[in-house]
mmCIF file with all atom_site columns, C-alpha atoms in Angstrom:
data_model
loop_
_atom_site.group_PDB
_atom_site.id
_atom_site.type_symbol
_atom_site.label_atom_id
_atom_site.label_alt_id
_atom_site.label_comp_id
_atom_site.label_asym_id
_atom_site.label_entity_id
_atom_site.label_seq_id
_atom_site.pdbx_PDB_ins_code
_atom_site.Cartn_x
_atom_site.Cartn_y
_atom_site.Cartn_z
_atom_site.occupancy
_atom_site.B_iso_or_equiv
_atom_site.pdbx_formal_charge
_atom_site.auth_seq_id
_atom_site.auth_comp_id
_atom_site.auth_asym_id
_atom_site.auth_atom_id
_atom_site.pdbx_PDB_model_num
ATOM 1  C CA . MET A 1 1  ? 36.739 104.814 215.679 1.00 0.00 ? 1  MET A CA 1
ATOM 2  C CA . VAL A 1 2  ? 33.982 102.539 214.239 1.00 0.00 ? 2  VAL A CA 1
ATOM 3  C CA . GLU A 1 3  ? 35.063 99.725  212.040 1.00 0.00 ? 3  GLU A CA 1
ATOM 4  C CA . ARG A 1 4  ? 33.484 99.504  208.772 1.00 0.00 ? 4  ARG A CA 1
ATOM 5  C CA . ARG A 1 5  ? 32.760 96.173  207.790 1.00 0.00 ? 5  ARG A CA 1
ATOM 6  C CA . TYR A 1 6  ? 31.802 97.006  203.991 1.00 0.00 ? 6  TYR A CA 1
ATOM 7  C CA . GLY A 1 7  ? 33.773 99.476  201.486 1.00 0.00 ? 7  GLY A CA 1
ATOM 8  C CA . VAL A 1 8  ? 33.505 100.109 197.977 1.00 0.00 ? 8  VAL A CA 1
ATOM 9  C CA . ARG A 1 9  ? 35.884 99.444  195.302 1.00 0.00 ? 9  ARG A CA 1
ATOM 10 C CA . GLN A 1 10 ? 36.224 100.557 191.838 1.00 0.00 ? 10 GLN A CA 1
ATOM 11 C CA . GLU A 1 11 ? 36.866 98.081  189.211 1.00 0.00 ? 11 GLU A CA 1
ATOM 12 C CA . ARG A 1 12 ? 38.989 98.321  186.041 1.00 0.00 ? 12 ARG A CA 1
ATOM 13 C CA . SER A 1 13 ? 35.766 98.572  184.027 1.00 0.00 ? 13 SER A CA 1
ATOM 14 C CA . GLY A 1 14 ? 34.779 101.624 185.803 1.00 0.00 ? 14 GLY A CA 1
ATOM 15 C CA . VAL A 1 15 ? 31.738 100.130 187.724 1.00 0.00 ? 15 VAL A CA 1
ATOM 16 C CA . TRP A 1 16 ? 31.831 99.634  191.511 1.00 0.00 ? 16 TRP A CA 1
ATOM 17 C CA . THR A 1 17 ? 31.355 96.688  194.069 1.00 0.00 ? 17 THR A CA 1
ATOM 18 C CA . VAL A 1 18 ? 30.698 96.762  197.659 1.00 0.00 ? 18 VAL A CA 1
ATOM 19 C CA . VAL A 1 19 ? 33.373 94.685  199.185 1.00 0.00 ? 19 VAL A CA 1
ATOM 20 C CA . ASP A 1 20 ? 33.239 92.773  202.379 1.00 0.00 ? 20 ASP A CA 1
ATOM 21 C CA . GLU A 1 21 ? 36.250 94.120  204.185 1.00 0.00 ? 21 GLU A CA 1
ATOM 22 C CA . MET A 1 22 ? 36.590 90.929  206.344 1.00 0.00 ? 22 MET A CA 1
ATOM 23 C CA . THR A 1 23 ? 36.859 88.548  203.420 1.00 0.00 ? 23 THR A CA 1
ATOM 24 C CA . GLY A 1 24 ? 37.956 91.007  200.381 1.00 0.00 ? 24 GLY A CA 1
ATOM 25 C CA . LEU A 1 25 ? 35.110 89.342  198.336 1.00 0.00 ? 25 LEU A CA 1
ATOM 26 C CA . PRO A 1 26 ? 32.137 91.109  196.958 1.00 0.00 ? 26 PRO A CA 1
ATOM 27 C CA . ALA A 1 27 ? 29.282 91.372  199.551 1.00 0.00 ? 27 ALA A CA 1
ATOM 28 C CA . ALA A 1 28 ? 25.930 89.823  198.604 1.00 0.00 ? 28 ALA A CA 1
ATOM 29 C CA . SER A 1 29 ? 22.387 90.447  199.220 1.00 0.00 ? 29 SER A CA 1
ATOM 30 C CA . ASP A 1 30 ? 19.595 87.926  198.652 1.00 0.00 ? 30 ASP A CA 1
ATOM 31 C CA . GLY A 1 31 ? 22.162 85.857  196.857 1.00 0.00 ? 31 GLY A CA 1
ATOM 32 C CA . ARG A 1 32 ? 23.324 88.511  194.554 1.00 0.00 ? 32 ARG A CA 1
ATOM 33 C CA . ASP A 1 33 ? 26.736 89.906  194.314 1.00 0.00 ? 33 ASP A CA 1
ATOM 34 C CA . LEU A 1 34 ? 26.712 93.666  194.915 1.00 0.00 ? 34 LEU A CA 1
ATOM 35 C CA . THR A 1 35 ? 28.714 94.412  191.667 1.00 0.00 ? 35 THR A CA 1
ATOM 36 C CA . GLY A 1 36 ? 28.447 96.245  188.604 1.00 0.00 ? 36 GLY A CA 1
ATOM 37 C CA . LEU A 1 37 ? 27.015 99.520  190.255 1.00 0.00 ? 37 LEU A CA 1
ATOM 38 C CA . GLU A 1 38 ? 27.157 103.260 190.024 1.00 0.00 ? 38 GLU A CA 1
ATOM 39 C CA . LYS A 1 39 ? 29.590 104.968 192.507 1.00 0.00 ? 39 LYS A CA 1
ATOM 40 C CA . GLN A 1 40 ? 26.588 106.444 194.481 1.00 0.00 ? 40 GLN A CA 1
ATOM 41 C CA . ASP A 1 41 ? 24.701 103.218 194.625 1.00 0.00 ? 41 ASP A CA 1
ATOM 42 C CA . ALA A 1 42 ? 27.574 101.287 196.049 1.00 0.00 ? 42 ALA A CA 1
ATOM 43 C CA . ARG A 1 43 ? 28.254 103.601 198.730 1.00 0.00 ? 43 ARG A CA 1
ATOM 44 C CA . ASP A 1 44 ? 24.631 103.979 199.681 1.00 0.00 ? 44 ASP A CA 1
ATOM 45 C CA . ILE A 1 45 ? 24.362 100.247 200.026 1.00 0.00 ? 45 ILE A CA 1
ATOM 46 C CA . ALA A 1 46 ? 27.721 100.254 202.011 1.00 0.00 ? 46 ALA A CA 1
ATOM 47 C CA . GLU A 1 47 ? 26.248 102.492 204.152 1.00 0.00 ? 47 GLU A CA 1
ATOM 48 C CA . VAL A 1 48 ? 23.150 100.484 205.000 1.00 0.00 ? 48 VAL A CA 1
ATOM 49 C CA . LEU A 1 49 ? 25.150 97.394  205.288 1.00 0.00 ? 49 LEU A CA 1
ATOM 50 C CA . ASN A 1 50 ? 27.485 99.076  207.819 1.00 0.00 ? 50 ASN A CA 1
ATOM 51 C CA . ARG A 1 51 ? 24.591 100.534 209.748 1.00 0.00 ? 51 ARG A CA 1
ATOM 52 C CA . ASP A 1 52 ? 22.800 97.066  209.947 1.00 0.00 ? 52 ASP A CA 1
ATOM 53 C CA . ASP A 1 53 ? 26.168 95.384  210.739 1.00 0.00 ? 53 ASP A CA 1
ATOM 54 C CA . ARG A 1 54 ? 26.620 97.993  213.743 1.00 0.00 ? 54 ARG A CA 1
ATOM 55 C CA . LEU A 1 55 ? 23.256 97.272  215.141 1.00 0.00 ? 55 LEU A CA 1
ATOM 56 C CA . ARG A 1 56 ? 23.513 93.529  215.000 1.00 0.00 ? 56 ARG A CA 1
ATOM 57 C CA . ARG A 1 57 ? 26.951 93.841  216.841 1.00 0.00 ? 57 ARG A CA 1
ATOM 58 C CA . GLY A 1 58 ? 25.359 96.139  219.568 1.00 0.00 ? 58 GLY A CA 1
ATOM 59 C CA . SER A 1 59 ? 22.630 93.678  220.180 1.00 0.00 ? 59 SER A CA 1
ATOM 60 C CA . SER A 1 60 ? 22.702 91.460  223.044 1.00 0.00 ? 60 SER A CA 1
ATOM 61 C CA . LEU A 1 61 ? 20.844 88.706  221.075 1.00 0.00 ? 61 LEU A CA 1
ATOM 62 C CA . VAL A 1 62 ? 23.517 88.172  218.618 1.00 0.00 ? 62 VAL A CA 1
#
């Protein structure tokens, strides 16, 4: 099974956050926390981040 570094979590207010599962904190991109999102947007972003993370881990250059 492939480990997923990023997941999504629904906040009490009903919005969604992309979470770094290693730290439990909101993930960030370009200095912006990935919070306050619609559910599908959070899922799409987490999917892209997980794909990029798998590619980095699989690279012999990292």
